[in-house]
Structure formats: structure tokens, C-alpha cells
mmCIF file of C-alpha atoms in Angstrom:
data_model
loop_
_atom_site.group_PDB
_atom_site.id
_atom_site.type_symbol
_atom_site.label_atom_id
_atom_site.label_comp_id
_atom_site.label_asym_id
_atom_site.label_seq_id
_atom_site.Cartn_x
_atom_site.Cartn_y
_atom_site.Cartn_z
ATOM 1 C CA MET A 25 -4.545 -44.419 108.227
ATOM 2 C CA ALA A 26 -3.822 -47.151 110.793
ATOM 3 C CA ASN A 27 -0.842 -48.539 108.875
ATOM 4 C CA LYS A 28 0.558 -45.228 107.606
ATOM 5 C CA ILE A 29 3.981 -44.129 108.842
ATOM 6 C CA LEU A 30 5.331 -40.640 108.131
ATOM 7 C CA ILE A 31 9.136 -40.483 108.081
ATOM 8 C CA THR A 32 10.833 -37.085 108.192
ATOM 9 C CA GLY A 33 14.393 -36.913 106.919
ATOM 10 C CA SER A 34 13.523 -39.891 104.732
ATOM 11 C CA ALA A 35 16.345 -39.176 102.274
ATOM 12 C CA GLY A 36 18.975 -38.849 104.988
ATOM 13 C CA PHE A 37 21.480 -41.366 106.302
ATOM 14 C CA ILE A 38 19.154 -43.105 108.767
ATOM 15 C CA GLY A 39 16.014 -42.350 106.771
ATOM 16 C CA ARG A 40 17.142 -44.250 103.681
ATOM 17 C CA SER A 41 17.968 -47.330 105.739
ATOM 18 C CA LEU A 42 14.668 -47.156 107.605
ATOM 19 C CA ILE A 43 12.713 -46.894 104.340
ATOM 20 C CA GLU A 44 14.570 -49.948 103.021
ATOM 21 C CA ARG A 45 13.835 -51.882 106.232
ATOM 22 C CA LEU A 46 10.119 -51.052 106.259
ATOM 23 C CA ARG A 47 9.419 -51.870 102.625
ATOM 24 C CA SER A 48 9.024 -55.521 103.633
ATOM 25 C CA GLU A 49 6.379 -54.672 106.249
ATOM 26 C CA ALA A 50 2.636 -54.221 105.725
ATOM 27 C CA VAL A 51 2.770 -50.452 106.144
ATOM 28 C CA GLU A 52 2.259 -47.446 103.888
ATOM 29 C CA LEU A 53 5.192 -45.040 103.984
ATOM 30 C CA ILE A 54 4.909 -41.273 103.641
ATOM 31 C CA GLU A 55 8.313 -39.781 102.880
ATOM 32 C CA CYS A 56 9.092 -36.246 104.015
ATOM 33 C CA ASP A 57 12.436 -34.633 103.234
ATOM 34 C CA LEU A 58 13.769 -31.207 102.308
ATOM 35 C CA SER A 59 15.185 -32.724 99.119
ATOM 36 C CA LEU A 60 11.631 -33.740 98.182
ATOM 37 C CA GLY A 61 10.339 -30.203 98.678
ATOM 38 C CA HIS A 62 9.068 -30.631 102.245
ATOM 39 C CA ASP A 63 10.266 -27.899 104.597
ATOM 40 C CA LEU A 64 9.392 -28.635 108.228
ATOM 41 C CA LEU A 65 10.201 -25.021 109.115
ATOM 42 C CA ASP A 66 7.087 -24.032 107.153
ATOM 43 C CA LEU A 67 4.126 -24.744 109.442
ATOM 44 C CA LYS A 68 1.513 -24.470 106.700
ATOM 45 C CA GLN A 69 3.414 -26.937 104.532
ATOM 46 C CA THR A 70 3.934 -29.321 107.452
ATOM 47 C CA LEU A 71 0.255 -29.328 108.383
ATOM 48 C CA ALA A 72 -0.599 -30.128 104.761
ATOM 49 C CA LEU A 73 1.275 -33.454 104.902
ATOM 50 C CA PRO A 74 -0.964 -36.536 104.517
ATOM 51 C CA PRO A 75 -2.298 -37.901 107.835
ATOM 52 C CA ALA A 76 -0.441 -40.814 109.425
ATOM 53 C CA ALA A 77 -0.871 -43.007 112.489
ATOM 54 C CA ILE A 78 2.826 -43.046 113.387
ATOM 55 C CA VAL A 79 5.539 -40.438 112.833
ATOM 56 C CA VAL A 80 9.278 -41.160 112.834
ATOM 57 C CA HIS A 81 11.112 -37.853 113.195
ATOM 58 C CA LEU A 82 14.629 -38.141 111.783
ATOM 59 C CA ALA A 83 15.014 -34.745 110.091
ATOM 60 C CA ALA A 84 17.670 -32.653 111.834
ATOM 61 C CA ASN A 85 20.614 -30.360 111.349
ATOM 62 C CA THR A 86 23.485 -32.604 112.457
ATOM 63 C CA ASN A 87 26.404 -30.286 111.724
ATOM 64 C CA VAL A 88 28.087 -30.797 115.091
ATOM 65 C CA GLN A 89 31.449 -29.547 113.816
ATOM 66 C CA THR A 90 30.226 -25.969 113.261
ATOM 67 C CA ALA A 91 27.713 -25.860 116.120
ATOM 68 C CA PHE A 92 29.787 -23.494 118.263
ATOM 69 C CA GLU A 93 30.579 -21.137 115.378
ATOM 70 C CA LYS A 94 27.050 -21.187 113.923
ATOM 71 C CA PRO A 95 24.574 -22.243 116.629
ATOM 72 C CA PHE A 96 21.523 -20.441 115.232
ATOM 73 C CA PRO A 97 20.829 -22.833 112.308
ATOM 74 C CA ILE A 98 21.139 -25.813 114.671
ATOM 75 C CA TYR A 99 18.550 -24.459 117.099
ATOM 76 C CA ARG A 100 16.252 -23.095 114.388
ATOM 77 C CA ASP A 101 16.190 -26.257 112.302
ATOM 78 C CA ASN A 102 15.980 -28.771 115.125
ATOM 79 C CA LEU A 103 13.514 -26.941 117.369
ATOM 80 C CA LEU A 104 11.145 -25.170 114.986
ATOM 81 C CA GLY A 105 10.983 -28.227 112.729
ATOM 82 C CA THR A 106 10.158 -30.447 115.705
ATOM 83 C CA LEU A 107 7.552 -28.031 117.064
ATOM 84 C CA ASN A 108 5.805 -27.767 113.688
ATOM 85 C CA LEU A 109 5.774 -31.547 113.377
ATOM 86 C CA LEU A 110 4.298 -31.921 116.853
ATOM 87 C CA GLU A 111 1.465 -29.592 115.827
ATOM 88 C CA TYR A 112 0.889 -31.880 112.849
ATOM 89 C CA CYS A 113 0.764 -34.820 115.281
ATOM 90 C CA ARG A 114 -1.708 -33.061 117.566
ATOM 91 C CA LEU A 115 -4.073 -31.968 114.797
ATOM 92 C CA ASN A 116 -3.968 -35.348 113.032
ATOM 93 C CA ARG A 117 -4.364 -37.344 116.258
ATOM 94 C CA VAL A 118 -1.151 -39.256 115.598
ATOM 95 C CA GLN A 119 -0.923 -42.345 117.809
ATOM 96 C CA ARG A 120 2.843 -42.363 118.355
ATOM 97 C CA ILE A 121 5.908 -40.322 117.489
ATOM 98 C CA ILE A 122 9.398 -41.850 117.355
ATOM 99 C CA TYR A 123 11.934 -39.099 118.038
ATOM 100 C CA SER A 124 15.520 -39.729 116.980
ATOM 101 C CA SER A 125 17.708 -38.048 119.585
ATOM 102 C CA SER A 126 21.411 -38.393 120.324
ATOM 103 C CA TYR A 127 23.961 -38.684 123.108
ATOM 104 C CA VAL A 128 22.863 -36.106 125.703
ATOM 105 C CA TYR A 129 24.758 -37.223 128.824
ATOM 106 C CA GLY A 130 27.942 -35.162 128.660
ATOM 107 C CA ARG A 131 30.893 -36.535 130.601
ATOM 108 C CA PRO A 132 29.610 -39.776 132.139
ATOM 109 C CA GLN A 133 29.526 -40.106 135.905
ATOM 110 C CA THR A 134 29.308 -43.895 135.590
ATOM 111 C CA LEU A 135 29.672 -46.470 132.829
ATOM 112 C CA PRO A 136 27.652 -47.944 131.263
ATOM 113 C CA ILE A 137 25.171 -45.077 130.933
ATOM 114 C CA ASP A 138 21.490 -45.818 131.439
ATOM 115 C CA GLU A 139 18.534 -43.553 130.694
ATOM 116 C CA THR A 140 18.402 -42.232 134.279
ATOM 117 C CA HIS A 141 21.930 -40.792 134.046
ATOM 118 C CA PRO A 142 21.889 -36.995 134.451
ATOM 119 C CA VAL A 143 21.901 -35.079 131.184
ATOM 120 C CA MET A 144 24.848 -32.696 130.950
ATOM 121 C CA ILE A 145 24.909 -31.185 127.489
ATOM 122 C CA ASN A 146 28.200 -29.662 126.377
ATOM 123 C CA ASN A 147 27.420 -28.542 122.810
ATOM 124 C CA PRO A 148 24.625 -26.733 120.919
ATOM 125 C CA TYR A 149 23.673 -29.760 118.829
ATOM 126 C CA GLY A 150 23.131 -31.987 121.862
ATOM 127 C CA ARG A 151 21.254 -29.193 123.610
ATOM 128 C CA SER A 152 18.949 -28.772 120.605
ATOM 129 C CA LYS A 153 18.147 -32.496 120.672
ATOM 130 C CA LEU A 154 17.458 -32.435 124.418
ATOM 131 C CA ILE A 155 15.102 -29.467 124.065
ATOM 132 C CA GLY A 156 13.460 -31.425 121.241
ATOM 133 C CA GLU A 157 12.980 -34.332 123.665
ATOM 134 C CA GLN A 158 11.335 -31.952 126.118
ATOM 135 C CA LEU A 159 8.959 -30.656 123.434
ATOM 136 C CA VAL A 160 8.029 -34.226 122.496
ATOM 137 C CA THR A 161 7.414 -35.073 126.155
ATOM 138 C CA ALA A 162 5.277 -31.945 126.610
ATOM 139 C CA TYR A 163 3.048 -32.798 123.655
ATOM 140 C CA SER A 164 2.834 -36.389 124.846
ATOM 141 C CA GLU A 165 1.708 -35.353 128.330
ATOM 142 C CA ASP A 166 -0.597 -32.535 127.198
ATOM 143 C CA PHE A 167 -2.239 -34.151 124.184
ATOM 144 C CA GLY A 168 -1.944 -37.902 124.718
ATOM 145 C CA ILE A 169 0.501 -38.627 121.893
ATOM 146 C CA ALA A 170 2.552 -41.704 122.822
ATOM 147 C CA ALA A 171 6.262 -41.104 122.276
ATOM 148 C CA SER A 172 9.424 -43.177 121.986
ATOM 149 C CA ILE A 173 12.648 -41.187 122.314
ATOM 150 C CA LEU A 174 15.668 -43.034 120.929
ATOM 151 C CA ARG A 175 19.036 -41.761 122.129
ATOM 152 C CA ASN A 176 21.415 -42.986 119.453
ATOM 153 C CA PHE A 177 25.032 -43.281 120.460
ATOM 154 C CA ASN A 178 27.535 -43.328 117.539
ATOM 155 C CA VAL A 179 25.698 -44.589 114.465
ATOM 156 C CA TYR A 180 27.664 -45.708 111.393
ATOM 157 C CA GLY A 181 26.889 -47.494 108.150
ATOM 158 C CA PRO A 182 26.632 -47.195 104.353
ATOM 159 C CA GLY A 183 25.870 -43.741 103.015
ATOM 160 C CA GLN A 184 27.049 -41.784 106.047
ATOM 161 C CA SER A 185 28.630 -38.384 105.448
ATOM 162 C CA PRO A 186 32.459 -38.414 105.298
ATOM 163 C CA ARG A 187 32.366 -35.768 108.052
ATOM 164 C CA PHE A 188 32.107 -38.686 110.482
ATOM 165 C CA LEU A 189 34.985 -40.885 111.648
ATOM 166 C CA ILE A 190 34.226 -44.301 110.130
ATOM 167 C CA PRO A 191 33.454 -43.172 106.549
ATOM 168 C CA SER A 192 36.356 -40.714 106.706
ATOM 169 C CA VAL A 193 38.860 -43.424 107.646
ATOM 170 C CA ILE A 194 37.544 -45.809 104.975
ATOM 171 C CA ALA A 195 37.636 -43.110 102.290
ATOM 172 C CA GLN A 196 41.226 -42.216 103.188
ATOM 173 C CA LEU A 197 42.252 -45.870 103.263
ATOM 174 C CA TYR A 198 40.991 -46.461 99.726
ATOM 175 C CA SER A 199 42.282 -43.157 98.347
ATOM 176 C CA GLU A 200 45.755 -42.170 97.175
ATOM 177 C CA SER A 201 46.485 -40.271 100.383
ATOM 178 C CA PRO A 202 49.689 -41.553 102.019
ATOM 179 C CA ALA A 203 48.278 -41.674 105.556
ATOM 180 C CA ILE A 204 45.104 -41.810 107.614
ATOM 181 C CA LYS A 205 44.600 -38.443 109.297
ATOM 182 C CA VAL A 206 42.551 -38.177 112.495
ATOM 183 C CA ALA A 207 42.209 -35.475 115.117
ATOM 184 C CA ASP A 208 42.744 -37.617 118.225
ATOM 185 C CA LEU A 209 43.276 -41.372 118.657
ATOM 186 C CA ASN A 210 42.114 -41.561 122.261
ATOM 187 C CA PRO A 211 38.358 -40.818 122.580
ATOM 188 C CA LYS A 212 36.269 -43.974 122.965
ATOM 189 C CA ARG A 213 32.752 -44.368 121.628
ATOM 190 C CA ASP A 214 29.948 -46.923 121.592
ATOM 191 C CA TYR A 215 29.393 -47.538 117.865
ATOM 192 C CA ILE A 216 26.062 -48.925 116.676
ATOM 193 C CA TYR A 217 25.422 -50.186 113.163
ATOM 194 C CA ILE A 218 22.678 -48.544 111.120
ATOM 195 C CA LYS A 219 20.794 -51.819 110.566
ATOM 196 C CA ASP A 220 20.429 -52.254 114.320
ATOM 197 C CA VAL A 221 19.235 -48.663 114.711
ATOM 198 C CA VAL A 222 16.447 -48.976 112.143
ATOM 199 C CA GLU A 223 15.373 -52.310 113.623
ATOM 200 C CA ALA A 224 14.970 -50.581 116.992
ATOM 201 C CA MET A 225 12.929 -47.862 115.304
ATOM 202 C CA TRP A 226 10.609 -50.435 113.768
ATOM 203 C CA ARG A 227 10.206 -52.098 117.182
ATOM 204 C CA ALA A 228 9.359 -48.692 118.654
ATOM 205 C CA CYS A 229 6.733 -48.160 115.947
ATOM 206 C CA GLN A 230 5.029 -51.350 117.132
ATOM 207 C CA SER A 231 5.156 -50.443 120.819
ATOM 208 C CA ASN A 232 1.949 -50.040 122.807
ATOM 209 C CA ALA A 233 3.591 -48.278 125.748
ATOM 210 C CA PRO A 234 1.660 -45.162 126.819
ATOM 211 C CA GLY A 235 3.240 -41.804 127.578
ATOM 212 C CA THR A 236 6.887 -41.123 126.789
ATOM 213 C CA ARG A 237 9.596 -43.774 126.992
ATOM 214 C CA THR A 238 13.291 -43.092 126.389
ATOM 215 C CA TYR A 239 15.757 -45.700 125.129
ATOM 216 C CA ASN A 240 19.527 -45.773 124.656
ATOM 217 C CA LEU A 241 20.681 -47.369 121.409
ATOM 218 C CA GLY A 242 24.241 -48.666 121.371
ATOM 219 C CA CYS A 243 26.162 -51.939 121.418
ATOM 220 C CA GLY A 244 27.215 -51.789 125.045
ATOM 221 C CA ALA A 245 30.968 -51.613 124.334
ATOM 222 C CA SER A 246 33.341 -48.778 123.474
ATOM 223 C CA TYR A 247 36.303 -48.497 121.109
ATOM 224 C CA SER A 248 38.896 -45.754 120.823
ATOM 225 C CA VAL A 249 39.516 -43.992 117.521
ATOM 226 C CA GLY A 250 42.815 -45.852 117.292
ATOM 227 C CA GLU A 251 41.110 -49.205 117.893
ATOM 228 C CA ALA A 252 38.483 -48.399 115.266
ATOM 229 C CA VAL A 253 41.152 -47.576 112.687
ATOM 230 C CA GLU A 254 43.085 -50.766 113.466
ATOM 231 C CA LEU A 255 39.920 -52.851 113.132
ATOM 232 C CA ILE A 256 39.222 -51.331 109.720
ATOM 233 C CA PHE A 257 42.804 -52.168 108.711
ATOM 234 C CA LYS A 258 42.338 -55.773 109.831
ATOM 235 C CA LEU A 259 39.010 -56.293 108.062
ATOM 236 C CA SER A 260 40.063 -54.604 104.825
ATOM 237 C CA GLY A 261 43.488 -56.194 104.567
ATOM 238 C CA ARG A 262 44.925 -52.727 103.954
ATOM 239 C CA ARG A 263 47.080 -50.492 106.096
ATOM 240 C CA LYS A 264 48.496 -46.977 106.041
ATOM 241 C CA PRO A 265 50.385 -44.856 108.554
ATOM 242 C CA ILE A 266 48.156 -43.027 111.028
ATOM 243 C CA GLU A 267 48.707 -39.313 111.570
ATOM 244 C CA SER A 268 47.028 -37.911 114.668
ATOM 245 C CA ALA A 269 46.828 -34.165 115.135
ATOM 246 C CA GLY A 270 46.514 -34.760 118.871
ATOM 247 C CA LYS A 271 43.777 -32.137 118.895
ATOM 248 C CA SER A 272 40.658 -32.739 120.962
ATOM 249 C CA ARG A 273 37.356 -31.060 120.150
ATOM 250 C CA LYS A 274 35.980 -28.485 122.561
ATOM 251 C CA ASN A 275 34.422 -30.251 125.578
ATOM 252 C CA GLU A 276 35.592 -33.638 124.293
ATOM 253 C CA ILE A 277 34.198 -36.703 126.059
ATOM 254 C CA MET A 278 36.750 -39.480 126.439
ATOM 255 C CA ASP A 279 34.492 -42.539 126.840
ATOM 256 C CA THR A 280 30.858 -43.551 126.367
ATOM 257 C CA VAL A 281 29.146 -46.918 126.797
ATOM 258 C CA ALA A 282 25.379 -47.374 126.483
ATOM 259 C CA ASP A 283 23.332 -49.461 128.880
ATOM 260 C CA ILE A 284 20.693 -50.911 126.528
ATOM 261 C CA THR A 285 18.812 -52.984 129.113
ATOM 262 C CA ARG A 286 15.598 -50.969 128.796
ATOM 263 C CA ALA A 287 15.452 -51.353 125.005
ATOM 264 C CA ARG A 288 16.035 -55.090 125.404
ATOM 265 C CA LEU A 289 13.259 -55.495 127.952
ATOM 266 C CA GLU A 290 10.626 -53.122 126.568
ATOM 267 C CA LEU A 291 11.208 -53.235 122.806
ATOM 268 C CA GLY A 292 12.476 -56.802 122.567
ATOM 269 C CA TRP A 293 15.430 -55.381 120.671
ATOM 270 C CA GLU A 294 18.978 -56.676 120.615
ATOM 271 C CA PRO A 295 21.831 -55.422 118.407
ATOM 272 C CA ARG A 296 22.720 -58.114 115.872
ATOM 273 C CA TYR A 297 26.043 -56.557 114.888
ATOM 274 C CA ASP A 298 28.995 -56.044 117.174
ATOM 275 C CA PHE A 299 31.526 -53.460 115.969
ATOM 276 C CA ALA A 300 33.594 -55.902 113.899
ATOM 277 C CA ALA A 301 30.523 -57.459 112.251
ATOM 278 C CA GLY A 302 29.058 -54.051 111.470
ATOM 279 C CA LEU A 303 32.286 -52.794 109.916
ATOM 280 C CA ALA A 304 32.586 -55.980 107.853
ATOM 281 C CA ASP A 305 29.017 -55.582 106.580
ATOM 282 C CA LEU A 306 29.703 -51.933 105.764
ATOM 283 C CA LEU A 307 32.850 -52.783 103.797
ATOM 284 C CA LYS A 308 31.011 -55.548 101.912
ATOM 285 C CA THR A 309 28.044 -53.306 101.139
ATOM 286 C CA GLU A 310 30.373 -50.687 99.690
ATOM 287 C CA GLY A 311 32.203 -53.309 97.643
ATOM 288 C CA ARG A 312 35.461 -52.823 99.537
ATOM 289 C CA ILE A 313 35.766 -56.504 100.486
ATOM 290 C CA LYS A 314 34.073 -59.730 99.396
#
């Protein structure tokens, strides 16, 4: 069991990339995903999963866009699924759980944002992930399960749902639509490429740190929506008019930049892709450019 890693959400956006990354390592992978018939909301089914030494918990309801209209599925899926998995960890004496969280800081008081920044959740999805962090920490403290909480900033890469900005812009650019439509050109985000995220997860799997440690994952720089679109234009050699609805989401945050010092020092992790390099790799992977 020492080299067995259970990955929940293994067929999802991050899960697929993590599986691909770990296939070259001397580990045995146990894939767990709703599409494979594994429902984490079913405690009996979750406890019947094969025992593992390490758990990477990626499975989540990430439908941020409808979180205010339909909060119940967000809380149910993200909290009950996490709680059931933590019971699996306790009963199987799992050594470490890697919990994939998200941006939980709300409007930043200072930039860049380190892990000690106050958490100020402004949406149900972020709140569900923070409560998940608290459950992970509770099980870590009460039952001795080491935990690494990874707060991902804005992840992008091949296979991401077109609900998100980067794949949406690329899809529109290569479609017959006359313009690129976005909601608002102004919000700035710290974008991190999927390959860097899964590398950090692998480093966390190898960590020997006791207790619970929390890490920001980002690139340490922010780009506005408008800057992101222009960079995609430049890398692709294509261009279309941009149509902005000028409509901000409820509780919109205008800028985020991750301080990744702790991940550098404790995990020995460094992002290999800046935003331009990540976008170029994405476009090449999808066959958009050579």
C-alpha cells in the first residue's frame, strides 16, 4: 500500500493531467470518479474503495457561475463528498491527503497574497472549499492524517471546460463567430498552467511535513482579461474584434496575485511556465499552432 495513490476526480480537468504526470513515477494509481461509477456522496461506496497510502482529493462541484442561484448542490457535493473521503482516510490509516482548494481570500488587502492573508469568502463555491479545508484540518489534528492544502489560483490548460475564460476565448477565436465576447475586460487574475499545478501536487505527495500545511499555487503575476485576450491573439497569429458586455459578476474581485514563497521553500516547487509560455503550450497541444 505504501506506493498507492488514490485520486478522486481522476477523469476531471486536473485529474487527467495528474494521472498523465504520475504514470512515469513508481506509484500505483487508484482512479476514483463519478464517470467511473464512484459516488463520493455514498459513504458505503467510498469506504469500499481500495486502501491507499496517499489521497489526492480533486473531485468537486466547480459550477461557480450558478452558485448563487443553486447553492445546495455546491455545498452538498463539496462537503459531504469530502467528509466521506476523510472517513475513508481515517479508517484506512492514510498517511497524507492532498486537498485541492481554490482562491479563498476575497478582495485582497495586500498584494501579493500569502497564506496568512485573511480569508474573506464572497461566493458559495469558495465558502464550500474553505469549509472543506477546515474539515481536512480537523481530521488531520484529531486523527494524525498529514494534509497538504493547495489553494489554486486561476488554473488553465488543455481539456478545461469552455465555461472558463481561456478556453472560451480560444474556442471563439477559432470559430466562425465574428467577435470575441467577454463579460468584462478589467478583472486581473494570476493564471497558473495545469502542468505546474500537477507538479506541485506530486511534490506535495512526497512531502514529509506533519500536520496541515497550506500552499498558494500561482505564477506570482496577474493579467487582465483584456491582456489575456491580446496575448492569445499574439501567440495564435489571429485576431478578432473584442466585445465586452461591461458586466461584472456579483462580488467581483478586480486583482489577485499569489505569493508562492511557501511552496517554493517547503515543496521545492517552482512554476516552469509563465503565462505566455503556458498559453503557447496549450495552443500547441490543441494543434492550434506549431
